[in-house]
CSV table of C-alpha atoms in Angstrom, one decimal:
chain,number,residue,atom,x,y,z
A,1,UNK,CA,57.3,134.8,49.2
A,2,UNK,CA,56.0,134.0,45.8
A,3,UNK,CA,52.5,133.0,44.8
A,4,UNK,CA,51.5,129.8,46.6
A,5,UNK,CA,50.2,126.6,45.0
A,6,UNK,CA,46.9,125.0,46.1
A,7,UNK,CA,48.9,122.3,47.9
A,8,UNK,CA,51.0,125.0,49.7
A,9,UNK,CA,47.8,126.8,50.7
A,10,UNK,CA,46.3,123.6,52.1
A,11,UNK,CA,49.5,123.2,54.2
A,12,UNK,CA,49.3,126.8,55.4
A,13,UNK,CA,45.7,126.2,56.4
A,14,UNK,CA,46.7,123.2,58.5
A,15,UNK,CA,49.6,125.1,60.1
A,16,UNK,CA,47.2,127.9,61.1
A,17,UNK,CA,44.8,125.3,62.5
A,18,UNK,CA,47.8,123.9,64.5
A,19,UNK,CA,48.6,127.1,66.2
A,20,UNK,CA,45.0,128.2,66.7
A,21,UNK,CA,44.4,124.9,68.5
A,22,UNK,CA,47.4,125.6,70.8
A,23,UNK,CA,45.9,128.9,71.9
A,24,UNK,CA,44.8,129.0,75.6
A,25,UNK,CA,41.4,130.4,76.6
A,26,UNK,CA,43.2,133.5,77.9
A,27,UNK,CA,45.0,134.0,74.5
A,28,UNK,CA,41.7,133.7,72.7
A,29,UNK,CA,40.1,136.3,75.0
A,30,UNK,CA,43.1,138.6,74.6
A,31,UNK,CA,43.3,138.1,70.8
A,32,UNK,CA,39.6,139.0,70.4
A,33,UNK,CA,40.1,142.2,72.4
A,34,UNK,CA,43.5,143.4,71.0
A,35,UNK,CA,42.4,145.2,67.9
A,36,UNK,CA,39.3,146.7,69.7
A,37,UNK,CA,41.6,148.2,72.3
A,38,UNK,CA,43.9,149.6,69.6
A,39,UNK,CA,40.9,151.0,67.8
A,40,UNK,CA,39.7,152.6,71.0
A,41,UNK,CA,43.0,154.3,71.4
A,42,UNK,CA,42.9,155.6,67.8
A,43,UNK,CA,39.4,157.1,68.3
A,44,UNK,CA,40.3,158.7,71.6
A,45,UNK,CA,43.5,160.3,70.3
A,46,UNK,CA,41.7,161.5,67.1
A,47,UNK,CA,39.0,163.1,69.3
A,48,UNK,CA,41.6,164.7,71.6
A,49,UNK,CA,43.7,166.2,68.8
A,50,UNK,CA,40.9,166.9,66.3
A,51,UNK,CA,42.2,164.5,63.7
A,52,UNK,CA,41.1,161.2,62.2
A,53,UNK,CA,41.5,157.6,63.5
A,54,UNK,CA,43.2,156.8,60.2
A,55,UNK,CA,45.9,159.4,60.8
A,56,UNK,CA,46.4,158.2,64.3
A,57,UNK,CA,46.7,154.6,63.1
A,58,UNK,CA,49.2,155.6,60.4
A,59,UNK,CA,51.4,157.4,63.0
A,60,UNK,CA,51.2,154.3,65.3
A,61,UNK,CA,52.3,152.1,62.4
A,62,UNK,CA,55.1,154.5,61.4
A,63,UNK,CA,56.5,154.5,65.0
A,64,UNK,CA,56.2,150.7,65.5
A,65,UNK,CA,59.6,149.4,64.3
A,66,UNK,CA,61.7,148.2,67.3
A,67,UNK,CA,59.2,149.8,69.6
A,68,UNK,CA,57.2,148.1,72.4
A,69,UNK,CA,53.5,148.5,71.9
A,70,UNK,CA,52.8,150.4,75.1
A,71,UNK,CA,55.7,152.9,74.2
A,72,UNK,CA,54.4,153.0,70.7
A,73,UNK,CA,51.1,154.5,71.9
A,74,UNK,CA,52.9,157.0,74.2
A,75,UNK,CA,55.1,158.1,71.2
A,76,UNK,CA,52.1,158.5,68.9
A,77,UNK,CA,50.4,160.8,71.3
A,78,UNK,CA,53.6,162.7,71.7
A,79,UNK,CA,53.7,163.3,67.9
A,80,UNK,CA,50.2,164.8,67.8
A,81,UNK,CA,51.0,166.9,70.9
A,82,UNK,CA,54.2,168.2,69.3
A,83,UNK,CA,52.3,169.2,66.1
A,84,UNK,CA,49.6,171.0,68.2
A,85,UNK,CA,52.4,172.9,70.0
A,86,UNK,CA,54.1,173.8,66.7
A,87,UNK,CA,57.2,171.6,67.4
A,88,UNK,CA,59.4,170.0,64.7
A,89,UNK,CA,60.4,166.2,64.8
A,90,UNK,CA,63.9,166.9,66.0
A,91,UNK,CA,62.4,168.6,69.1
A,92,UNK,CA,60.9,165.4,70.6
A,93,UNK,CA,62.3,161.9,71.3
A,94,UNK,CA,60.5,158.7,70.4
A,95,UNK,CA,61.7,155.1,70.7
A,96,UNK,CA,62.2,154.2,67.0
A,97,UNK,CA,64.4,155.3,64.1
A,98,UNK,CA,64.6,159.0,63.1
A,99,UNK,CA,63.3,158.4,59.6
A,100,UNK,CA,60.2,156.8,61.1
A,101,UNK,CA,59.7,159.8,63.4
A,102,UNK,CA,59.9,162.2,60.5
A,103,UNK,CA,57.5,160.0,58.5
A,104,UNK,CA,55.1,160.0,61.5
A,105,UNK,CA,55.0,163.8,61.4
A,106,UNK,CA,54.2,163.8,57.7
A,107,UNK,CA,51.4,161.2,58.1
A,108,UNK,CA,49.9,163.1,61.1
A,109,UNK,CA,49.8,166.3,59.0
A,110,UNK,CA,48.2,164.5,56.1
A,111,UNK,CA,51.1,165.3,53.7
A,112,UNK,CA,51.7,161.6,52.9
A,113,UNK,CA,49.5,158.5,53.1
A,114,UNK,CA,50.0,154.7,53.6
A,115,UNK,CA,48.9,153.0,50.4
A,116,UNK,CA,48.2,149.4,49.3
A,117,UNK,CA,51.8,149.4,47.8
A,118,UNK,CA,52.7,148.4,51.4
A,119,UNK,CA,50.2,145.6,52.1
A,120,UNK,CA,51.1,144.8,55.7
A,121,UNK,CA,51.2,148.4,56.8
A,122,UNK,CA,48.1,149.3,54.9
A,123,UNK,CA,46.1,146.4,56.3
A,124,UNK,CA,47.3,147.0,59.9
A,125,UNK,CA,46.3,150.7,59.6
A,126,UNK,CA,42.8,149.7,58.3
A,127,UNK,CA,42.5,147.1,61.1
A,128,UNK,CA,43.3,149.5,64.0
A,129,UNK,CA,41.7,152.6,62.5
A,130,UNK,CA,38.4,151.1,61.4
A,131,UNK,CA,38.3,147.5,62.6
A,132,UNK,CA,38.0,146.8,58.9
A,133,UNK,CA,37.0,143.1,58.5
A,134,UNK,CA,38.3,143.0,54.9
A,135,UNK,CA,41.8,143.9,56.1
A,136,UNK,CA,44.3,141.4,57.6
A,137,UNK,CA,47.8,142.1,59.0
A,138,UNK,CA,50.2,139.5,57.9
A,139,UNK,CA,53.3,140.2,60.0
A,140,UNK,CA,56.4,138.1,60.7
A,141,UNK,CA,54.5,135.9,63.3
A,142,UNK,CA,51.7,135.1,60.9
A,143,UNK,CA,54.2,134.1,58.3
A,144,UNK,CA,56.0,131.9,60.8
A,145,UNK,CA,52.7,130.3,61.8
A,146,UNK,CA,51.7,129.8,58.1
A,147,UNK,CA,55.0,128.1,57.2
A,148,UNK,CA,55.5,126.5,60.7
A,149,UNK,CA,59.1,127.8,60.4
A,150,UNK,CA,61.1,130.3,62.3
A,151,UNK,CA,61.9,132.9,59.6
A,152,UNK,CA,64.1,136.0,60.2
A,153,UNK,CA,62.3,139.3,59.5
A,154,UNK,CA,64.7,140.0,56.6
A,155,UNK,CA,64.0,136.7,54.9
A,156,UNK,CA,60.2,136.7,55.2
A,157,UNK,CA,59.0,139.1,52.6
A,158,UNK,CA,55.5,138.5,51.2
A,159,UNK,CA,54.8,139.4,47.6
A,160,UNK,CA,51.4,141.0,46.8
A,161,UNK,CA,50.0,137.8,45.3
A,162,UNK,CA,51.0,135.6,48.2
A,163,UNK,CA,49.8,138.3,50.6
A,164,UNK,CA,46.3,138.2,49.1
A,165,UNK,CA,46.2,134.4,49.1
A,166,UNK,CA,47.1,134.1,52.7
A,167,UNK,CA,44.9,137.0,53.7
A,168,UNK,CA,41.8,135.5,51.9
A,169,UNK,CA,42.5,132.1,53.3
A,170,UNK,CA,42.9,133.5,56.9
A,171,UNK,CA,39.7,135.6,56.8
A,172,UNK,CA,37.8,132.6,55.4
A,173,UNK,CA,39.0,130.4,58.2
A,174,UNK,CA,38.2,133.0,60.8
A,175,UNK,CA,34.7,133.6,59.5
A,176,UNK,CA,34.0,129.8,59.7
A,177,UNK,CA,34.7,130.1,63.4
A,178,UNK,CA,32.6,133.2,63.9
A,179,UNK,CA,35.6,135.4,64.2
A,180,UNK,CA,36.9,138.4,62.2
A,181,UNK,CA,40.1,138.0,60.3
A,182,UNK,CA,41.9,140.4,62.7
A,183,UNK,CA,40.6,138.5,65.8
A,184,UNK,CA,41.9,135.2,64.4
A,185,UNK,CA,45.2,136.8,63.4
A,186,UNK,CA,45.7,138.2,66.9
A,187,UNK,CA,45.0,134.8,68.5
A,188,UNK,CA,47.5,133.2,66.1
A,189,UNK,CA,50.0,135.9,66.9
A,190,UNK,CA,49.8,135.2,70.6
A,191,UNK,CA,49.7,131.4,70.3
A,192,UNK,CA,52.7,131.3,67.9
A,193,UNK,CA,54.9,133.6,70.1
A,194,UNK,CA,54.0,131.5,73.2
A,195,UNK,CA,54.8,128.3,71.4
A,196,UNK,CA,58.0,129.4,69.5
A,197,UNK,CA,59.7,126.1,70.3
A,198,UNK,CA,57.1,124.4,68.0
A,199,UNK,CA,58.3,126.3,64.9
A,200,UNK,CA,60.3,123.8,62.9
């Protein structure tokens, strides 16, 4: 996705309004809690394994592809337990790709770090590790809501300029409603998935 024009950003703003207004009270409540619960998990695991919430969040992110959220959290703890027990990646099973499992071990050990070169991952890690209000996760569902189109994951890449534009727009819209960007994004995430038939 290339840099967006002012006209395109106005349309994105209206599309986000559309899906936010479709959110049920339950979706709003769940959306406001989602990142707080994820942050609670990161802090608890960090305390249990004498590490940092940022490393836990990084491992969660690395293990996320094709992995259900509940299983993702189980697998993240499994990685830290394996390291504590002196085990290697090939000695445990997780529900994602091998390359992601190996990456998770390196992140947990502090040998590599997630940087701003990967905007979505970097922002997601900042959101769940620190509840950083200046970070915003623009995933496939936020892109679909922004464009009001069903995009395949492979065809919905966001360039750095477009990412910053949509991020700034979303946080600004959230703040006007008394929400953080990540709360608003989580609500949009739920509302869009539950109204997938309205993506045209």
